[in-house]
Amino acid sequence: MQVLVFDTVKEASQKAYDVFKEALNNGSKVFGLATGSTPETLYDIMVQSDIDFTQSASINLDEYYGLAGDHPQSYNYFMNEHLFNKKPFRANYLPDGKNTDSANEVERYNQIIADNPIDLQLLGIGGNGHIGFNEPGTDFNERTQLVDLAPETIEANKRFFESANDVPSKAYSMGIASILESKTILLLAFGEGKAEAVKGMVEGPVTNDLPASALQNHDNVIVIVDKAAASLLSK
Ligand code: PGA
């Protein structure tokens, strides 16, 4: 695991942009993408740049169960607003939150990932160490799954909704096994609220109590953090 520490979110996001640009220049065609506050600056930098994704496909990590793609709190809507409307891709794939046949949706999404092996997967990390919506206790062998969101995730994400009661309690998420099949993984974490999870991910034991620790089992992981998120690392 390569850990790079930057003074500011802007500088860290610029480095993340450089990783995307280099991957694209080296022939990467499929990009795994993430939502949340963490990648917003990176997506802004992409939008303002000349990066060209018209020959690329994107595959998002997760989507709230029950929300249609045009719902303002859906991750599909977030991606359209922050990136896809301004930077077109050849294809954009996200789980379909409105598909109530979860076995069918899981199979559909796993097939998409199998047909489009991910070259570079972008990740954030939850304060509880989740990646995607793979919450503590998740089985590292899972591929796409319908998950119950942890109470702390609902609490953290309620800022985007009217109240905690409006946050969906379930989501479709790419599983840890699928994430680990990506050729390169780029994880971003900013702010002191992520410091403990970052420490566990980098220096702690590999345990499904902290899903991001599974990344220690992958040999091509770049972690880009700001000083606050790095503050508990021992070196
Ligand atoms: P955030 O979420 O980027 O909004 O902090 C990250 C995550 O929960 O994976």
Coordinates of N, CA and C and ligand atoms in Angstrom, one line a residue:
M1 N 0.9 -1.2 0.0 CA 0.0 0.0 0.0 C 0.9 1.2 0.0
Q2 N 0.7 2.1 -1.0 CA 1.5 3.3 -1.1 C 0.6 4.4 -0.5
V3 N 1.1 5.1 0.6 CA 0.4 6.2 1.2 C 1.0 7.5 0.9
L4 N 0.2 8.4 0.3 CA 0.7 9.8 0.0 C -0.1 10.8 0.8
V5 N 0.6 11.7 1.5 CA 0.0 12.6 2.4 C 0.2 14.0 1.8
F6 N -0.9 14.8 1.7 CA -0.9 16.2 1.2 C -1.4 17.1 2.2
D7 N -1.0 18.4 2.1 CA -1.5 19.4 3.1 C -2.9 19.7 2.9
T8 N -3.4 19.7 1.7 CA -4.8 20.2 1.4 C -5.5 19.2 0.6
V9 N -6.9 19.3 0.6 CA -7.7 18.4 -0.2 C -7.5 18.7 -1.7
K10 N -7.3 20.0 -2.0 CA -7.0 20.4 -3.4 C -5.8 19.7 -3.9
E11 N -4.7 19.8 -3.2 CA -3.4 19.1 -3.6 C -3.6 17.6 -3.8
A12 N -4.3 17.1 -2.8 CA -4.5 15.6 -2.8 C -5.3 15.2 -4.0
S13 N -6.4 16.0 -4.3 CA -7.3 15.7 -5.4 C -6.5 15.9 -6.7
Q14 N -5.6 16.9 -6.8 CA -4.8 17.1 -8.0 C -4.0 15.8 -8.3
K15 N -3.4 15.3 -7.2 CA -2.6 14.1 -7.4 C -3.5 12.9 -7.8
A16 N -4.7 12.8 -7.3 CA -5.6 11.8 -7.7 C -6.0 11.9 -9.2
Y17 N -6.2 13.2 -9.6 CA -6.4 13.5 -11.0 C -5.2 13.0 -11.9
D18 N -4.0 13.2 -11.4 CA -2.8 12.8 -12.2 C -2.8 11.2 -12.3
V19 N -3.3 10.6 -11.3 CA -3.3 9.1 -11.3 C -4.3 8.6 -12.4
F20 N -5.5 9.3 -12.5 CA -6.5 9.0 -13.5 C -5.9 9.3 -14.9
K21 N -5.3 10.4 -15.0 CA -4.8 10.9 -16.3 C -3.7 9.9 -16.8
E22 N -2.8 9.5 -15.9 CA -1.8 8.5 -16.3 C -2.4 7.2 -16.7
A23 N -3.4 6.7 -15.9 CA -4.0 5.5 -16.2 C -4.6 5.5 -17.6
L24 N -5.3 6.6 -17.9 CA -5.9 6.8 -19.2 C -4.8 6.8 -20.3
N25 N -3.8 7.5 -20.1 CA -2.7 7.5 -21.1 C -2.1 6.2 -21.3
N26 N -2.1 5.3 -20.3 CA -1.5 4.0 -20.3 C -2.5 2.9 -20.8
G27 N -3.7 3.4 -21.3 CA -4.6 2.5 -21.9 C -5.8 2.0 -21.1
S28 N -5.9 2.5 -19.8 CA -7.1 2.1 -19.0 C -8.3 2.5 -19.7
K29 N -9.3 1.6 -19.6 CA -10.6 1.9 -20.3 C -11.8 1.9 -19.4
V30 N -11.6 1.2 -18.2 CA -12.8 1.1 -17.3 C -12.4 1.7 -15.9
F31 N -13.2 2.6 -15.5 CA -13.0 3.3 -14.3 C -14.1 3.0 -13.3
G32 N -13.7 2.5 -12.1 CA -14.7 2.3 -11.0 C -14.8 3.7 -10.3
L33 N -16.0 4.2 -10.1 CA -16.2 5.5 -9.5 C -16.9 5.4 -8.2
A34 N -16.8 6.5 -7.4 CA -17.4 6.6 -6.1 C -18.2 7.9 -5.9
T35 N -19.1 7.9 -5.0 CA -19.8 9.2 -4.6 C -19.4 9.6 -3.2
G36 N -20.1 10.7 -2.8 CA -19.8 11.2 -1.4 C -19.0 12.5 -1.6
S37 N -18.7 13.1 -0.4 CA -18.0 14.4 -0.4 C -16.6 14.3 -0.9
T38 N -16.0 13.1 -0.6 CA -14.6 12.9 -0.8 C -14.1 13.2 -2.3
P39 N -14.8 12.6 -3.3 CA -14.3 12.8 -4.6 C -14.8 14.1 -5.3
E40 N -15.5 14.9 -4.6 CA -16.1 16.1 -5.3 C -15.0 17.0 -5.9
T41 N -14.0 17.2 -5.2 CA -12.9 18.1 -5.7 C -12.2 17.5 -6.9
L42 N -12.0 16.2 -6.8 CA -11.4 15.5 -8.0 C -12.3 15.6 -9.2
Y43 N -13.6 15.4 -9.0 CA -14.5 15.5 -10.2 C -14.6 17.0 -10.7
D44 N -14.5 18.0 -9.8 CA -14.4 19.4 -10.3 C -13.1 19.6 -11.2
I45 N -12.0 19.0 -10.7 CA -10.8 19.2 -11.5 C -10.9 18.5 -12.8
M46 N -11.5 17.3 -12.8 CA -11.7 16.6 -14.1 C -12.6 17.4 -15.1
V47 N -13.7 18.0 -14.5 CA -14.6 18.7 -15.4 C -13.9 19.9 -16.0
Q48 N -13.0 20.5 -15.2 CA -12.3 21.7 -15.7 C -11.1 21.4 -16.6
S49 N -10.8 20.1 -16.7 CA -9.6 19.7 -17.5 C -10.0 19.2 -18.9
D50 N -8.9 18.8 -19.6 CA -9.2 18.3 -21.0 C -9.3 16.8 -21.0
I51 N -9.4 16.2 -19.8 CA -9.4 14.7 -19.8 C -10.6 14.2 -20.6
D52 N -10.4 13.1 -21.4 CA -11.4 12.7 -22.3 C -11.8 11.2 -22.0
F53 N -13.0 11.1 -21.5 CA -13.5 9.8 -21.2 C -14.4 9.2 -22.2
T54 N -14.4 9.8 -23.4 CA -15.4 9.3 -24.4 C -15.2 7.9 -24.9
Q55 N -14.0 7.3 -24.7 CA -13.8 5.9 -25.0 C -13.8 5.0 -23.8
S56 N -14.1 5.6 -22.6 CA -14.1 4.9 -21.4 C -15.4 4.5 -20.9
A57 N -15.5 3.5 -20.0 CA -16.7 3.1 -19.3 C -16.5 3.4 -17.8
S58 N -17.6 3.8 -17.1 CA -17.5 3.9 -15.7 C -18.4 2.9 -15.0
I59 N -18.0 2.4 -13.9 CA -18.8 1.5 -13.1 C -18.9 2.0 -11.6
N60 N -20.0 2.4 -11.2 CA -20.1 2.9 -9.8 C -20.2 1.9 -8.7
L61 N -19.7 2.2 -7.6 CA -19.6 1.3 -6.5 C -21.0 0.9 -5.9
D62 N -21.9 1.9 -5.9 CA -23.1 1.6 -5.1 C -24.3 2.5 -5.4
E63 N -25.4 2.2 -5.0 CA -26.6 3.0 -5.2 C -27.6 2.6 -4.1
Y64 N -28.3 3.6 -3.6 CA -29.4 3.4 -2.6 C -30.5 2.6 -3.2
Y65 N -30.9 1.6 -2.4 CA -32.1 0.7 -2.7 C -33.3 1.6 -2.6
G66 N -34.1 1.6 -3.6 CA -35.4 2.3 -3.6 C -35.4 3.6 -4.3
L67 N -34.2 4.1 -4.6 CA -34.2 5.5 -5.2 C -34.0 5.3 -6.7
A68 N -34.8 6.0 -7.5 CA -34.6 6.0 -9.0 C -33.5 6.9 -9.3
G69 N -32.9 6.6 -10.5 CA -31.7 7.4 -10.9 C -31.9 8.9 -11.1
D70 N -33.2 9.3 -11.2 CA -33.4 10.8 -11.3 C -33.8 11.4 -9.9
H71 N -33.7 10.6 -8.8 CA -34.0 11.1 -7.5 C -32.8 11.9 -7.1
P72 N -33.0 13.2 -6.6 CA -31.8 14.1 -6.3 C -30.8 13.5 -5.3
Q73 N -31.3 12.5 -4.4 CA -30.3 12.0 -3.5 C -29.7 10.6 -4.0
S74 N -30.1 10.2 -5.2 CA -29.5 9.0 -5.7 C -28.1 9.2 -6.1
Y75 N -27.3 8.2 -6.2 CA -25.9 8.3 -6.6 C -25.8 8.5 -8.1
N76 N -26.8 8.0 -8.8 CA -26.9 8.2 -10.2 C -27.0 9.7 -10.5
Y77 N -27.9 10.4 -9.8 CA -28.1 11.8 -9.9 C -26.8 12.6 -9.6
F78 N -26.2 12.2 -8.5 CA -24.9 12.8 -8.0 C -23.9 12.7 -9.1
M79 N -23.7 11.5 -9.7 CA -22.7 11.3 -10.8 C -23.0 12.2 -12.0
N80 N -24.3 12.2 -12.4 CA -24.7 13.1 -13.5 C -24.3 14.5 -13.3
E81 N -24.7 15.0 -12.0 CA -24.4 16.4 -11.7 C -23.0 16.8 -11.6
H82 N -22.2 15.9 -11.0 CA -20.8 16.2 -10.7 C -19.8 15.9 -11.8
L83 N -20.2 14.9 -12.7 CA -19.3 14.5 -13.7 C -19.9 14.2 -15.0
F84 N -20.8 13.3 -15.1 CA -21.2 12.7 -16.4 C -21.9 13.7 -17.3
N85 N -22.6 14.7 -16.8 CA -23.3 15.7 -17.7 C -22.2 16.5 -18.4
K86 N -21.1 16.7 -17.7 CA -20.1 17.6 -18.3 C -18.9 16.8 -18.9
K87 N -18.7 15.6 -18.5 CA -17.7 14.7 -19.1 C -18.3 13.4 -19.6
P88 N -18.7 13.4 -20.8 CA -19.3 12.2 -21.3 C -18.4 11.0 -21.4
F89 N -18.9 9.8 -21.0 CA -18.2 8.5 -21.1 C -18.9 7.7 -22.3
R90 N -18.2 6.7 -22.7 CA -18.9 5.8 -23.7 C -20.1 5.1 -23.0
A91 N -19.9 4.7 -21.8 CA -21.0 4.1 -21.0 C -20.8 4.3 -19.5
N92 N -22.0 4.5 -18.9 CA -21.9 4.7 -17.4 C -22.8 3.6 -16.8
Y93 N -22.3 2.8 -15.9 CA -23.0 1.8 -15.2 C -23.2 2.1 -13.7
L94 N -24.4 2.0 -13.2 CA -24.6 2.0 -11.7 C -25.7 1.0 -11.4
P95 N -25.7 0.5 -10.2 CA -26.8 -0.4 -9.8 C -28.1 0.3 -9.9
D96 N -29.1 -0.4 -10.2 CA -30.5 0.1 -10.4 C -31.2 0.0 -9.1
G97 N -31.3 1.1 -8.3 CA -31.9 1.2 -7.0 C -33.4 0.8 -7.1
K98 N -34.0 0.9 -8.2 CA -35.4 0.6 -8.3 C -35.7 -0.8 -8.6
N99 N -34.7 -1.6 -8.9 CA -34.9 -3.1 -9.1 C -35.1 -3.8 -7.8
T100 N -36.3 -4.1 -7.5 CA -36.7 -4.8 -6.3 C -36.4 -6.3 -6.3
D101 N -36.0 -6.8 -7.5 CA -35.6 -8.2 -7.6 C -34.1 -8.3 -7.4
S102 N -33.7 -8.4 -6.1 CA -32.3 -8.2 -5.8 C -31.4 -9.3 -6.4
A103 N -31.9 -10.5 -6.5 CA -31.1 -11.6 -7.1 C -30.8 -11.2 -8.6
N104 N -31.8 -10.7 -9.3 CA -31.7 -10.3 -10.6 C -30.7 -9.1 -10.8
E105 N -30.8 -8.1 -9.9 CA -30.0 -6.9 -9.9 C -28.5 -7.3 -9.6
V106 N -28.3 -8.2 -8.6 CA -27.0 -8.6 -8.3 C -26.3 -9.3 -9.5
E107 N -27.1 -10.2 -10.1 CA -26.6 -10.9 -11.3 C -26.3 -10.0 -12.4
R108 N -27.2 -9.0 -12.7 CA -27.0 -8.1 -13.8 C -25.7 -7.3 -13.5
Y109 N -25.5 -6.8 -12.3 CA -24.3 -5.9 -12.0 C -23.0 -6.7 -12.0
N110 N -23.1 -8.0 -11.5 CA -21.9 -8.8 -11.6 C -21.5 -9.1 -13.0
Q111 N -22.5 -9.2 -13.9 CA -22.2 -9.5 -15.3 C -21.5 -8.2 -15.9
I112 N -22.0 -7.1 -15.6 CA -21.4 -5.8 -16.1 C -20.0 -5.7 -15.7
I113 N -19.7 -6.0 -14.4 CA -18.3 -6.0 -13.9 C -17.4 -7.0 -14.6
A114 N -18.0 -8.2 -14.8 CA -17.2 -9.3 -15.5 C -16.9 -8.9 -17.0
D115 N -17.9 -8.2 -17.6 CA -17.7 -7.8 -19.0 C -16.8 -6.6 -19.2
N116 N -16.6 -5.9 -18.1 CA -15.8 -4.6 -18.1 C -14.8 -4.6 -16.9
P117 N -13.8 -5.4 -17.0 CA -12.9 -5.5 -15.9 C -12.3 -4.1 -15.5
I118 N -12.3 -3.8 -14.2 CA -12.0 -2.4 -13.8 C -10.5 -2.2 -13.8
D119 N -10.1 -1.2 -14.5 CA -8.6 -0.9 -14.5 C -8.2 -0.1 -13.3
L120 N -9.0 0.9 -13.0 CA -8.7 1.8 -11.8 C -10.0 2.0 -11.0
Q121 N -10.0 1.6 -9.8 CA -11.1 1.8 -8.9 C -10.9 2.9 -7.9
L122 N -11.7 3.9 -7.9 CA -11.7 5.0 -6.9 C -12.5 4.6 -5.7
L123 N -12.0 4.8 -4.5 CA -12.7 4.6 -3.3 C -12.6 5.7 -2.3
G124 N -13.7 6.0 -1.6 CA -13.6 6.7 -0.3 C -13.6 5.7 0.8
I125 N -13.7 6.2 2.0 CA -13.7 5.3 3.2 C -14.7 5.9 4.2
G126 N -15.5 5.1 4.8 CA -16.4 5.5 5.8 C -15.7 5.7 7.2
G127 N -16.2 6.5 8.1 CA -15.6 6.6 9.4 C -15.5 5.2 10.1
N128 N -16.4 4.3 9.7 CA -16.4 3.0 10.3 C -15.5 2.0 9.5
G129 N -14.8 2.5 8.5 CA -14.0 1.6 7.7 C -14.6 1.0 6.5
H130 N -15.9 1.4 6.2 CA -16.5 0.7 5.0 C -15.9 1.2 3.7
I131 N -16.0 0.4 2.7 CA -15.6 0.8 1.3 C -16.8 0.4 0.5
G132 N -17.2 1.3 -0.5 CA -18.5 1.1 -1.1 C -19.5 1.1 0.1
F133 N -20.5 0.3 0.1 CA -21.4 0.2 1.3 C -21.2 -1.2 1.9
N134 N -19.9 -1.6 1.9 CA -19.6 -2.9 2.6 C -19.3 -2.5 4.0
E135 N -20.2 -2.8 4.9 CA -20.2 -2.3 6.3 C -19.4 -3.3 7.1
P136 N -18.9 -2.9 8.3 CA -18.2 -3.9 9.2 C -19.0 -5.2 9.3
G137 N -18.2 -6.3 9.2 CA -18.8 -7.6 9.3 C -19.0 -8.2 7.9
T138 N -18.9 -7.4 6.9 CA -19.1 -7.9 5.5 C -18.1 -9.1 5.2
D139 N -18.6 -10.0 4.4 CA -17.8 -11.2 3.9 C -17.0 -10.7 2.8
F140 N -15.7 -10.9 2.9 CA -14.7 -10.4 1.8 C -14.9 -11.2 0.5
N141 N -15.6 -12.3 0.5 CA -15.9 -13.1 -0.7 C -17.1 -12.6 -1.5
E142 N -17.8 -11.6 -1.0 CA -19.0 -11.2 -1.6 C -18.7 -10.3 -2.9
R143 N -19.5 -10.5 -3.9 CA -19.5 -9.6 -5.0 C -20.6 -8.6 -4.8
T144 N -21.4 -8.3 -5.8 CA -22.4 -7.3 -5.6 C -23.4 -7.9 -4.6
Q145 N -23.9 -7.0 -3.7 CA -24.8 -7.5 -2.7 C -25.8 -6.4 -2.3
L146 N -27.0 -6.8 -1.8 CA -27.9 -5.8 -1.2 C -27.6 -5.8 0.2
V147 N -27.2 -4.6 0.7 CA -26.7 -4.5 2.1 C -27.6 -3.7 3.0
D148 N -27.6 -4.0 4.3 CA -28.2 -3.1 5.3 C -27.2 -2.0 5.7
L149 N -27.6 -0.8 5.6 CA -26.6 0.3 6.0 C -26.5 0.3 7.5
A150 N -25.2 0.5 7.9 CA -25.0 0.5 9.4 C -25.6 1.8 9.9
P151 N -26.0 1.8 11.2 CA -26.6 3.0 11.8 C -25.7 4.2 11.6
E152 N -24.4 4.0 11.8 CA -23.4 5.2 11.7 C -23.4 5.7 10.3
T153 N -23.6 4.9 9.3 CA -23.6 5.3 7.9 C -24.9 6.2 7.6
I154 N -26.0 5.7 8.2 CA -27.2 6.5 8.0 C -27.1 7.8 8.7
E155 N -26.4 7.8 9.9 CA -26.2 9.1 10.6 C -25.3 10.0 9.8
A156 N -24.2 9.4 9.2 CA -23.2 10.3 8.4 C -23.9 10.8 7.2
N157 N -24.8 10.1 6.6 CA -25.3 10.5 5.3 C -26.6 11.3 5.4
K158 N -27.1 11.4 6.6 CA -28.4 12.1 6.7 C -28.3 13.6 6.3
R159 N -27.0 14.1 6.3 CA -26.8 15.5 5.9 C -27.3 15.8 4.5
F160 N -27.4 14.8 3.7 CA -27.9 15.0 2.3 C -29.4 14.9 2.2
F161 N -30.1 14.4 3.3 CA -31.5 14.2 3.3 C -32.2 15.2 4.3
E162 N -33.6 15.2 4.3 CA -34.3 16.1 5.2 C -34.1 15.6 6.6
S163 N -34.1 14.2 6.8 CA -33.8 13.7 8.2 C -33.3 12.3 8.0
A164 N -32.8 11.7 9.1 CA -32.3 10.4 9.1 C -33.3 9.4 8.6
N165 N -34.6 9.7 8.9 CA -35.7 8.7 8.5 C -35.8 8.7 7.0
D166 N -35.3 9.7 6.3 CA -35.4 9.7 4.8 C -34.3 8.9 4.1
V167 N -33.2 8.6 4.9 CA -32.1 7.9 4.3 C -32.5 6.4 4.1
P168 N -32.4 5.9 2.9 CA -32.7 4.5 2.6 C -31.9 3.6 3.6
S169 N -32.5 2.5 4.0 CA -31.8 1.6 5.0 C -31.0 0.6 4.3
K170 N -31.2 0.5 3.0 CA -30.4 -0.6 2.2 C -29.8 0.1 1.0
A171 N -28.8 -0.7 0.4 CA -28.2 -0.2 -0.8 C -27.6 -1.4 -1.6
Y172 N -27.5 -1.3 -2.9 CA -26.7 -2.2 -3.6 C -25.3 -1.8 -3.6
S173 N -24.4 -2.7 -3.4 CA -23.0 -2.3 -3.3 C -22.1 -3.4 -4.0
M174 N -21.2 -2.9 -4.8 CA -20.1 -3.8 -5.3 C -19.5 -4.5 -4.1
G175 N -19.2 -5.7 -4.1 CA -18.6 -6.4 -2.9 C -17.1 -6.3 -2.8
I176 N -16.5 -6.7 -1.7 CA -15.1 -6.6 -1.5 C -14.3 -7.4 -2.6
A177 N -14.9 -8.6 -2.9 CA -14.2 -9.5 -3.9 C -14.1 -8.8 -5.3
S178 N -15.2 -8.1 -5.6 CA -15.2 -7.4 -6.9 C -14.2 -6.2 -6.9
I179 N -14.2 -5.5 -5.8 CA -13.3 -4.3 -5.6 C -11.8 -4.8 -5.8
L180 N -11.5 -6.0 -5.1 CA -10.1 -6.4 -5.1 C -9.7 -7.0 -6.5
E181 N -10.6 -7.2 -7.4 CA -10.2 -7.6 -8.7 C -9.8 -6.5 -9.6
S182 N -10.0 -5.2 -9.2 CA -9.6 -4.1 -10.0 C -8.1 -4.1 -10.1
K183 N -7.5 -3.7 -11.2 CA -6.1 -3.7 -11.4 C -5.4 -2.8 -10.4
T184 N -5.9 -1.5 -10.3 CA -5.3 -0.6 -9.4 C -6.4 0.0 -8.6
I185 N -6.2 0.3 -7.3 CA -7.2 0.9 -6.4 C -6.6 2.2 -5.9
L186 N -7.4 3.2 -6.0 CA -7.0 4.6 -5.5 C -8.0 5.0 -4.4
L187 N -7.6 5.0 -3.2 CA -8.5 5.4 -2.1 C -8.2 6.8 -1.6
L188 N -9.2 7.6 -1.5 CA -9.0 9.0 -0.9 C -9.7 9.1 0.4
A189 N -9.0 9.8 1.3 CA -9.7 10.1 2.6 C -9.2 11.5 3.2
F190 N -10.2 12.3 3.5 CA -9.9 13.6 4.0 C -10.6 13.9 5.4
G191 N -9.9 14.6 6.2 CA -10.5 15.0 7.5 C -10.2 14.1 8.6
E192 N -10.3 14.7 9.8 CA -9.9 13.9 11.0 C -10.9 12.8 11.3
G193 N -12.2 12.9 10.8 CA -13.2 11.9 11.0 C -12.8 10.6 10.4
K194 N -11.8 10.6 9.5 CA -11.4 9.4 8.8 C -10.1 8.8 9.3
A195 N -9.5 9.6 10.3 CA -8.1 9.2 10.7 C -8.1 7.8 11.3
E196 N -9.0 7.5 12.2 CA -9.0 6.1 12.8 C -9.2 5.0 11.8
A197 N -10.1 5.2 10.9 CA -10.3 4.2 9.8 C -9.1 4.0 8.9
V198 N -8.4 5.2 8.6 CA -7.2 5.1 7.8 C -6.1 4.3 8.5
K199 N -6.0 4.6 9.8 CA -5.0 3.9 10.6 C -5.2 2.4 10.6
G200 N -6.5 2.0 10.8 CA -6.8 0.6 10.8 C -6.6 0.0 9.5
M201 N -6.9 0.7 8.4 CA -6.7 0.2 7.1 C -5.3 -0.1 6.7
V202 N -4.4 0.9 7.1 CA -3.0 0.8 6.8 C -2.2 0.0 7.7
E203 N -2.5 0.1 9.0 CA -1.6 -0.5 10.0 C -2.2 -1.6 10.9
G204 N -3.5 -1.7 10.8 CA -4.2 -2.7 11.6 C -4.2 -4.1 11.0
P205 N -4.8 -5.0 11.7 CA -5.0 -6.4 11.2 C -6.0 -6.4 10.0
V206 N -5.9 -7.4 9.2 CA -6.9 -7.6 8.1 C -8.1 -8.2 8.8
T207 N -9.2 -7.5 8.9 CA -10.4 -8.0 9.6 C -11.6 -7.5 9.0
N208 N -12.7 -8.3 8.9 CA -13.9 -7.8 8.3 C -14.6 -6.8 9.3
D209 N -14.1 -6.6 10.5 CA -14.6 -5.5 11.3 C -14.2 -4.2 10.7
L210 N -13.2 -4.1 9.9 CA -12.8 -2.9 9.2 C -12.6 -3.3 7.7
P211 N -13.7 -3.2 6.9 CA -13.6 -3.7 5.6 C -12.5 -3.2 4.7
A212 N -12.1 -1.9 4.9 CA -11.0 -1.3 4.1 C -9.7 -2.1 4.4
S213 N -9.5 -2.8 5.5 CA -8.3 -3.5 5.7 C -8.1 -4.6 4.7
A214 N -9.1 -5.0 4.0 CA -9.0 -6.0 2.9 C -8.1 -5.5 1.8
L215 N -7.9 -4.2 1.7 CA -7.0 -3.7 0.7 C -5.6 -4.1 0.9
Q216 N -5.2 -4.5 2.1 CA -3.9 -5.0 2.4 C -3.6 -6.2 1.6
N217 N -4.7 -6.9 1.1 CA -4.5 -8.1 0.3 C -4.4 -7.8 -1.2
H218 N -4.3 -6.6 -1.6 CA -4.1 -6.2 -3.0 C -2.8 -5.6 -3.2
D219 N -2.1 -5.9 -4.3 CA -0.7 -5.4 -4.4 C -0.5 -4.1 -5.2
N220 N -1.7 -3.4 -5.5 CA -1.5 -2.1 -6.2 C -2.5 -1.1 -5.7
V221 N -2.3 -0.7 -4.5 CA -3.2 0.3 -3.9 C -2.5 1.6 -3.6
I222 N -3.1 2.7 -4.0 CA -2.6 4.0 -3.7 C -3.6 4.7 -2.8
V223 N -3.1 5.1 -1.6 CA -3.9 5.8 -0.7 C -3.5 7.3 -0.6
I224 N -4.4 8.2 -0.9 CA -4.1 9.6 -0.9 C -4.9 10.3 0.2
V225 N -4.2 10.9 1.1 CA -4.9 11.5 2.3 C -4.4 12.9 2.5
D226 N -5.2 13.6 3.3 CA -4.7 14.9 3.7 C -4.1 14.7 5.1
K227 N -3.5 15.8 5.7 CA -2.8 15.6 7.0 C -3.7 15.1 8.1
A228 N -4.9 15.7 8.1 CA -5.9 15.3 9.2 C -6.2 13.8 9.1
A229 N -6.5 13.3 8.0 CA -6.8 11.9 7.8 C -5.6 11.0 8.1
A230 N -4.4 11.6 8.0 CA -3.1 10.8 8.2 C -2.7 10.9 9.6
S231 N -3.4 11.7 10.4 CA -2.8 12.2 11.7 C -2.5 11.0 12.7
L232 N -3.2 9.9 12.6 CA -3.0 8.8 13.5 C -2.0 7.7 13.0
L233 N -1.5 7.9 11.8 CA -0.5 7.0 11.3 C 0.8 7.1 12.0
S234 N 1.4 5.9 12.3 CA 2.6 6.0 13.1 C 3.9 6.5 12.3
K235 N 3.9 6.4 11.0 CA 5.0 6.9 10.3 C 4.6 7.6 9.0
Ligands
PGA1 P1 -17.8 10.7 2.2 O1 -18.2 9.2 2.3 O2 -16.9 10.9 1.0 O3 -19.1 11.5 2.0 O4 -17.1 11.0 3.4 C1 -17.2 8.2 2.0 C2 -17.8 6.9 2.3 O5 -18.7 6.8 3.2 O6 -17.3 5.9 1.7

